[in-house]
Amino acid sequence: MTEPLHIVGGGMAGSEAAWQAANAGIPVILHEMRPKVATFAHRTGDLAEMVCSNSFRSDDDEQNAVGLLHWEMRAANGLIMQTADRHRLPAGGALAVDRDPFAADVTAQLKAHPNVSVSYEEVTELPETGNWIFATGPLTSPALAEAISAVTGTGALAFFDAIAPIVYADSIDMSKAWLQSRYDKGETEEERTAYINCPMTKDQHEAFIDALLAADKAEFHEGETAGYFDGCLPIEVMAERGRETLRHGPMKPVGLTNPHDPQTKPYAVVQLRRDNKLGTLYNIVGFQTKMKYGAQTDVFRMIPGLENARFARLGGIHRNTFLNSPTLLDEQMRLKARPNIRFAGQVTGVEGYVESAAMGLLAGRLAAAEILGDSVPAVPQTTAMGALVTHITGGAEAKTFQPMNVNFGLFPPLDGVRGGRRGRKDRYKGYTDRAKEDWQAWLDGQKTATA
């Protein structure tokens, strides 16, 4: 009888790992502490619940590394991608989903799989025997974090993820705001109008920044430090870095024309992205925050079009833990101190839903192959998967290791391709063409992969 694989954590990474291993014929026990043990950010007991944005970001598999990762996961029969495609919402070239039906669908598919059983309890130790994948994500329980620290001999690094607020669509003043995706991007009219845009004059922008800087912020608990990941900075932290920082980030006004006043270019623009299939909820793009709730409503209602906004959810903040993976994990994502254990997902030091699910996909396949006695060649670094796993298991500098999104900077250079901004389009297409060929070849060589 085939040994079971235990997977701890039912988020993006754990769900994907379970699916991949189960499809390879491995009996999987998926351990999820929710809903018995709650977290700050989760609302349900569903697997793969989306607690921050509802977007998997760009779906462009020719010019974007995230879109390439989508392609690779689809090619590998990825659960997260195939489910996301079924619950897709218009998002102007991005892959956004209706979050609650998406999580319910992932949960139903895993529970219906003959090789998967779900056990609802908290795991607080690192077992010395058996086959395990720990994919506990950014909200690893304190007890388990202590156990990991005890085994690895090192403290987990920490930073804070801030959650963006969600606004009821019918409370947005569309006499001031308008529907448009940046640069009118998208194949359909629905895609080209996937965002609500709120324009600001220079005076409005300056007043907004003043209020943002003066607003009451959440206090940190004793022993916590504010080491933020640059890809998910709270807006008030960005504002503290310079008054123009937001205007060159989430509030940039480029690629947009205000139909209410087409001759006047907005000084800044706040974008809201559709958050559910019904179109009744919109999240404020890039507006992660640690402001206190009362301050949030006051500050966000300064945005033109949101003066009377009603909030389905205000922003929040939570601690995120991750391993110093270049020091602790081998190239097969196994814990060097205890090789019967693999880690996957955000706890390994990747950032984002897509990257977390991708590392779950790899961990599930690698664990299944090991249990079945198959040898698996290294994932080519020329692929998005390979670039990420190489980064976290040795490609990054351990002393300065920080969470990383997938990006073309992690890929080996291309020969004979022009550098710089002018050569970027051809270079990115070269990266993705090479990656697709190499990833498909790697998949074709896996005995354990099933359709």
CSV table of C-alpha atoms in Angstrom, one decimal, residues 6-318:
chain,number,residue,atom,x,y,z
A,6,HIS,CA,0.2,14.6,4.9
A,7,ILE,CA,-0.3,18.2,3.9
A,8,VAL,CA,-0.7,20.9,6.5
A,9,GLY,CA,-2.5,24.0,5.4
A,10,GLY,CA,-5.5,24.3,3.1
A,11,GLY,CA,-4.7,27.5,1.3
A,12,MET,CA,-3.6,28.0,-2.3
A,13,ALA,CA,-0.4,26.0,-1.9
A,14,GLY,CA,-1.8,23.2,0.2
A,15,SER,CA,-4.8,22.7,-2.0
A,16,GLU,CA,-2.7,22.6,-5.1
A,17,ALA,CA,-0.2,20.2,-3.6
A,18,ALA,CA,-3.0,17.9,-2.5
A,19,TRP,CA,-4.5,17.9,-6.0
A,20,GLN,CA,-1.2,17.1,-7.7
A,21,ALA,CA,-0.2,14.3,-5.4
A,22,ALA,CA,-3.7,12.8,-5.4
A,23,ASN,CA,-3.7,12.8,-9.2
A,24,ALA,CA,-0.4,10.9,-9.1
A,25,GLY,CA,-2.2,8.1,-7.1
A,26,ILE,CA,-0.9,9.1,-3.7
A,27,PRO,CA,-3.4,9.0,-0.7
A,28,VAL,CA,-3.4,12.5,0.7
A,29,ILE,CA,-4.5,13.7,4.1
A,30,LEU,CA,-5.0,17.5,4.1
A,31,HIS,CA,-4.9,19.0,7.5
A,32,GLU,CA,-6.7,22.4,7.9
A,33,MET,CA,-7.1,24.1,11.3
A,34,ARG,CA,-10.0,26.3,10.2
A,35,PRO,CA,-12.8,26.8,11.1
A,36,LYS,CA,-12.0,25.2,14.5
A,37,VAL,CA,-9.0,27.6,14.9
A,38,ALA,CA,-9.7,31.0,13.4
A,39,THR,CA,-7.2,33.6,12.0
A,40,PHE,CA,-7.3,37.3,11.8
A,41,ALA,CA,-8.0,37.4,8.0
A,42,HIS,CA,-10.1,34.4,7.1
A,43,ARG,CA,-13.9,34.4,7.2
A,44,THR,CA,-14.8,30.8,6.3
A,45,GLY,CA,-13.6,27.3,6.7
A,46,ASP,CA,-13.3,26.8,2.9
A,47,LEU,CA,-10.0,25.7,1.4
A,48,ALA,CA,-8.1,28.2,-0.8
A,49,GLU,CA,-10.0,31.2,0.7
A,50,MET,CA,-8.8,34.5,-0.8
A,51,VAL,CA,-8.1,36.9,2.1
A,52,CYS,CA,-6.6,39.9,0.4
A,53,SER,CA,-7.1,40.8,-3.3
A,54,ASN,CA,-9.4,38.7,-5.6
A,55,SER,CA,-6.8,38.9,-8.4
A,56,PHE,CA,-4.2,36.5,-9.7
A,57,ARG,CA,-2.7,39.4,-11.6
A,58,SER,CA,-1.7,39.5,-15.2
A,59,ASP,CA,-2.9,36.6,-17.5
A,60,ASP,CA,-0.5,37.6,-20.3
A,61,ASP,CA,1.6,34.6,-20.9
A,62,GLU,CA,3.8,36.2,-23.5
A,63,GLN,CA,4.9,39.5,-21.9
A,64,ASN,CA,4.4,38.9,-18.1
A,65,ALA,CA,6.1,36.4,-15.8
A,66,VAL,CA,3.0,36.0,-13.7
A,67,GLY,CA,1.0,35.2,-16.8
A,68,LEU,CA,3.6,32.7,-17.8
A,69,LEU,CA,3.3,31.1,-14.4
A,70,HIS,CA,-0.5,30.8,-15.1
A,71,TRP,CA,0.3,29.0,-18.3
A,72,GLU,CA,2.7,26.6,-16.7
A,73,MET,CA,0.1,25.7,-14.0
A,74,ARG,CA,-2.6,25.2,-16.6
A,75,ALA,CA,-0.2,22.9,-18.5
A,76,ALA,CA,0.3,20.9,-15.3
A,77,ASN,CA,-3.4,20.4,-14.7
A,78,GLY,CA,-3.4,22.9,-11.9
A,79,LEU,CA,-6.4,23.0,-9.7
A,80,ILE,CA,-6.1,26.6,-8.7
A,81,MET,CA,-5.9,27.8,-12.3
A,82,GLN,CA,-8.7,25.6,-13.8
A,83,THR,CA,-11.0,26.7,-10.9
A,84,ALA,CA,-10.0,30.4,-11.4
A,85,ASP,CA,-10.9,30.2,-15.1
A,86,ARG,CA,-14.4,28.9,-14.2
A,87,HIS,CA,-15.0,31.9,-11.8
A,88,ARG,CA,-13.3,34.6,-13.8
A,89,LEU,CA,-14.4,38.2,-13.6
A,90,PRO,CA,-13.7,41.0,-16.0
A,91,ALA,CA,-10.4,42.7,-15.0
A,92,GLY,CA,-8.8,44.3,-18.0
A,93,GLY,CA,-6.2,41.6,-18.8
A,94,ALA,CA,-5.8,40.4,-15.3
A,95,LEU,CA,-7.2,37.1,-13.9
A,96,ALA,CA,-9.6,38.1,-11.2
A,97,VAL,CA,-12.2,35.7,-9.7
A,98,ASP,CA,-15.4,35.7,-7.7
A,99,ARG,CA,-13.7,34.8,-4.4
A,100,ASP,CA,-16.4,32.9,-2.5
A,101,PRO,CA,-17.6,30.6,-5.3
A,102,PHE,CA,-14.0,30.0,-6.2
A,103,ALA,CA,-13.0,28.8,-2.7
A,104,ALA,CA,-16.2,26.7,-2.5
A,105,ASP,CA,-15.4,25.0,-5.8
A,106,VAL,CA,-11.8,24.2,-4.8
A,107,THR,CA,-13.1,22.7,-1.5
A,108,ALA,CA,-15.8,20.6,-3.3
A,109,GLN,CA,-13.3,19.2,-5.9
A,110,LEU,CA,-10.8,18.2,-3.2
A,111,LYS,CA,-13.4,16.6,-1.0
A,112,ALA,CA,-14.8,14.7,-4.0
A,113,HIS,CA,-11.3,13.3,-5.0
A,114,PRO,CA,-11.1,9.6,-4.1
A,115,ASN,CA,-7.5,10.0,-2.9
A,116,VAL,CA,-8.0,13.0,-0.7
A,117,SER,CA,-9.4,13.2,2.9
A,118,VAL,CA,-9.6,16.5,4.8
A,119,SER,CA,-8.9,16.6,8.6
A,120,TYR,CA,-9.9,19.7,10.5
A,121,GLU,CA,-7.4,20.1,13.3
A,122,GLU,CA,-4.4,22.2,14.2
A,123,VAL,CA,-0.9,20.6,13.7
A,124,THR,CA,1.6,22.0,16.1
A,125,GLU,CA,4.7,19.9,15.7
A,126,LEU,CA,7.1,18.9,12.9
A,127,PRO,CA,6.8,15.0,12.7
A,128,GLU,CA,10.0,13.0,12.6
A,129,THR,CA,8.5,10.3,10.4
A,130,GLY,CA,6.1,10.1,7.5
A,131,ASN,CA,5.8,12.2,4.4
A,132,TRP,CA,4.7,15.8,5.0
A,133,ILE,CA,4.3,19.1,3.3
A,134,PHE,CA,3.8,22.2,5.4
A,135,ALA,CA,2.0,24.9,3.5
A,136,THR,CA,0.7,27.0,6.4
A,137,GLY,CA,1.1,30.3,4.6
A,138,PRO,CA,1.5,33.8,6.1
A,139,LEU,CA,-0.7,33.0,9.1
A,140,THR,CA,1.2,30.1,10.5
A,141,SER,CA,-0.1,29.4,14.0
A,142,PRO,CA,2.1,30.6,16.9
A,143,ALA,CA,2.5,27.0,18.2
A,144,LEU,CA,3.6,25.7,14.8
A,145,ALA,CA,5.9,28.7,14.3
A,146,GLU,CA,7.6,27.9,17.6
A,147,ALA,CA,8.0,24.2,16.5
A,148,ILE,CA,9.6,25.3,13.2
A,149,SER,CA,11.9,27.6,15.0
A,150,ALA,CA,13.0,24.9,17.4
A,151,VAL,CA,13.8,22.4,14.7
A,152,THR,CA,15.6,24.9,12.3
A,153,GLY,CA,17.4,26.7,15.1
A,154,THR,CA,16.5,30.1,13.6
A,155,GLY,CA,13.7,32.5,14.2
A,156,ALA,CA,11.2,33.1,11.5
A,157,LEU,CA,11.5,36.4,9.7
A,158,ALA,CA,8.4,38.6,9.8
A,159,PHE,CA,6.7,41.4,7.9
A,160,PHE,CA,3.1,42.6,7.7
A,161,ASP,CA,0.5,42.1,5.0
A,162,ALA,CA,-2.1,44.8,4.8
A,163,ILE,CA,-5.5,44.2,3.4
A,164,ALA,CA,-7.3,46.6,1.1
A,165,PRO,CA,-10.8,47.8,1.7
A,166,ILE,CA,-13.9,46.8,-0.4
A,167,VAL,CA,-16.6,49.3,-1.3
A,168,TYR,CA,-20.2,48.7,-2.3
A,169,ALA,CA,-20.6,49.6,-6.0
A,170,ASP,CA,-23.9,51.4,-5.6
A,171,SER,CA,-22.3,53.8,-3.1
A,172,ILE,CA,-19.8,55.2,-5.7
A,173,ASP,CA,-20.7,58.5,-7.3
A,174,MET,CA,-20.4,57.7,-11.0
A,175,SER,CA,-21.0,61.4,-11.9
A,176,LYS,CA,-17.4,61.9,-10.8
A,177,ALA,CA,-15.9,58.4,-11.4
A,178,TRP,CA,-15.9,56.4,-14.7
A,179,LEU,CA,-15.4,52.9,-16.0
A,180,GLN,CA,-12.1,52.2,-17.9
A,181,SER,CA,-9.2,49.8,-17.8
A,182,ARG,CA,-5.8,51.5,-18.1
A,183,TYR,CA,-5.0,52.0,-21.8
A,184,ASP,CA,-8.4,50.4,-22.6
A,185,LYS,CA,-6.7,47.0,-22.2
A,186,GLY,CA,-8.9,44.0,-22.8
A,187,GLU,CA,-10.5,42.0,-25.7
A,188,THR,CA,-14.1,42.8,-24.8
A,189,GLU,CA,-15.9,46.0,-23.8
A,190,GLU,CA,-16.4,44.4,-20.4
A,191,GLU,CA,-12.7,43.9,-20.0
A,192,ARG,CA,-12.0,47.4,-21.2
A,193,THR,CA,-14.3,48.9,-18.6
A,194,ALA,CA,-13.3,46.6,-15.7
A,195,TYR,CA,-12.1,49.3,-13.3
A,196,ILE,CA,-13.8,52.3,-11.7
A,197,ASN,CA,-11.6,55.4,-11.7
A,198,CYS,CA,-11.7,58.3,-9.3
A,199,PRO,CA,-9.8,61.4,-10.4
A,200,MET,CA,-8.0,63.9,-8.2
A,201,THR,CA,-6.8,67.4,-8.8
A,202,LYS,CA,-3.4,68.4,-7.4
A,203,ASP,CA,-5.1,70.2,-4.4
A,204,GLN,CA,-7.3,67.1,-3.7
A,205,HIS,CA,-4.2,64.9,-3.9
A,206,GLU,CA,-2.2,67.1,-1.5
A,207,ALA,CA,-5.1,67.1,1.0
A,208,PHE,CA,-5.4,63.4,0.7
A,209,ILE,CA,-1.7,62.8,1.4
A,210,ASP,CA,-1.9,65.2,4.4
A,211,ALA,CA,-4.9,63.2,5.9
A,212,LEU,CA,-3.2,59.9,5.2
A,213,LEU,CA,0.0,60.9,7.0
A,214,ALA,CA,-2.0,62.3,10.0
A,215,ALA,CA,-4.4,59.4,10.3
A,216,ASP,CA,-4.3,57.1,13.4
A,217,LYS,CA,-2.5,53.9,12.7
A,218,ALA,CA,-2.7,50.4,14.2
A,219,GLU,CA,-0.2,49.8,16.9
A,220,PHE,CA,2.2,46.9,16.7
A,221,HIS,CA,2.3,44.2,19.4
A,222,GLU,CA,5.3,43.8,21.7
A,223,GLY,CA,8.2,42.1,19.9
A,224,GLU,CA,6.8,42.7,16.4
A,225,THR,CA,8.7,44.8,13.8
A,226,ALA,CA,7.5,46.6,10.8
A,227,GLY,CA,9.5,44.9,8.1
A,228,TYR,CA,7.3,45.4,5.0
A,229,PHE,CA,7.6,43.6,1.7
A,230,ASP,CA,7.9,46.3,-0.9
A,231,GLY,CA,5.3,44.7,-3.2
A,232,CYS,CA,2.6,45.0,-0.6
A,233,LEU,CA,3.3,48.3,1.3
A,234,PRO,CA,0.5,50.0,3.2
A,235,ILE,CA,-0.4,53.2,1.4
A,236,GLU,CA,0.5,55.3,4.4
A,237,VAL,CA,4.0,53.8,4.4
A,238,MET,CA,4.3,54.6,0.7
A,239,ALA,CA,3.2,58.2,1.5
A,240,GLU,CA,5.8,58.5,4.2
A,241,ARG,CA,8.5,57.7,1.6
A,242,GLY,CA,7.5,60.8,-0.4
A,243,ARG,CA,4.5,62.8,-1.3
A,244,GLU,CA,4.6,61.7,-4.9
A,245,THR,CA,5.2,58.0,-4.3
A,246,LEU,CA,1.5,57.0,-4.5
A,247,ARG,CA,1.0,59.1,-7.7
A,248,HIS,CA,3.7,57.0,-9.3
A,249,GLY,CA,2.3,53.8,-7.9
A,250,PRO,CA,-1.3,52.7,-7.3
A,251,MET,CA,-2.6,56.3,-8.0
A,252,LYS,CA,-0.8,56.9,-11.3
A,253,PRO,CA,-3.0,58.8,-13.8
A,254,VAL,CA,-1.5,57.4,-17.0
A,255,GLY,CA,-3.6,55.5,-19.7
A,256,LEU,CA,-6.9,57.0,-18.5
A,257,THR,CA,-9.2,59.7,-19.9
A,258,ASN,CA,-12.0,61.2,-17.8
A,259,PRO,CA,-15.1,61.3,-19.9
A,260,HIS,CA,-16.7,63.8,-17.6
A,261,ASP,CA,-13.8,66.2,-18.4
A,262,PRO,CA,-11.7,64.8,-21.3
A,263,GLN,CA,-9.6,67.9,-21.8
A,264,THR,CA,-8.3,67.9,-18.2
A,265,LYS,CA,-5.7,65.3,-17.2
A,266,PRO,CA,-6.2,64.1,-13.6
A,267,TYR,CA,-3.3,64.7,-11.3
A,268,ALA,CA,-3.9,61.3,-9.7
A,269,VAL,CA,-6.4,58.5,-10.1
A,270,VAL,CA,-7.6,56.0,-7.5
A,271,GLN,CA,-8.8,52.7,-9.2
A,272,LEU,CA,-11.3,50.2,-7.9
A,273,ARG,CA,-11.5,46.7,-9.3
A,274,ARG,CA,-14.6,44.5,-9.5
A,275,ASP,CA,-14.5,42.0,-6.6
A,276,ASN,CA,-17.4,39.7,-7.3
A,277,LYS,CA,-19.3,38.3,-10.2
A,278,LEU,CA,-22.4,40.4,-9.5
A,279,GLY,CA,-20.4,43.6,-9.7
A,280,THR,CA,-21.8,44.8,-6.4
A,281,LEU,CA,-18.4,45.0,-4.7
A,282,TYR,CA,-15.2,46.8,-5.7
A,283,ASN,CA,-11.8,46.7,-4.0
A,284,ILE,CA,-9.6,49.8,-3.9
A,285,VAL,CA,-6.5,48.7,-6.0
A,286,GLY,CA,-3.2,48.9,-4.1
A,287,PHE,CA,-4.8,50.5,-1.0
A,288,GLN,CA,-3.5,48.1,1.6
A,289,THR,CA,-3.6,49.9,4.9
A,290,LYS,CA,-2.9,49.7,8.7
A,291,MET,CA,-5.0,52.8,9.5
A,292,LYS,CA,-7.6,52.4,12.2
A,293,TYR,CA,-11.1,51.8,11.0
A,294,GLY,CA,-12.5,55.2,11.9
A,295,ALA,CA,-9.6,56.9,10.1
A,296,GLN,CA,-10.0,54.7,7.0
A,297,THR,CA,-13.6,55.9,6.4
A,298,ASP,CA,-12.7,59.5,6.9
A,299,VAL,CA,-9.6,59.4,4.6
A,300,PHE,CA,-11.1,57.2,1.9
A,301,ARG,CA,-14.2,59.4,1.7
A,302,MET,CA,-12.0,62.3,0.6
A,303,ILE,CA,-11.5,60.5,-2.7
A,304,PRO,CA,-13.8,62.1,-5.4
A,305,GLY,CA,-16.6,59.6,-6.0
A,306,LEU,CA,-16.3,57.9,-2.7
A,307,GLU,CA,-17.7,60.8,-0.5
A,308,ASN,CA,-20.6,58.6,0.4
A,309,ALA,CA,-18.9,55.2,0.1
A,310,ARG,CA,-20.1,52.3,2.1
A,311,PHE,CA,-17.5,49.7,3.0
A,312,ALA,CA,-18.2,45.9,2.9
A,313,ARG,CA,-14.8,45.4,4.5
A,314,LEU,CA,-12.2,47.9,5.8
A,315,GLY,CA,-8.5,47.3,5.6
A,316,GLY,CA,-6.5,45.4,8.1
A,317,ILE,CA,-3.1,44.2,8.9
A,318,HIS,CA,-1.6,40.9,10.0
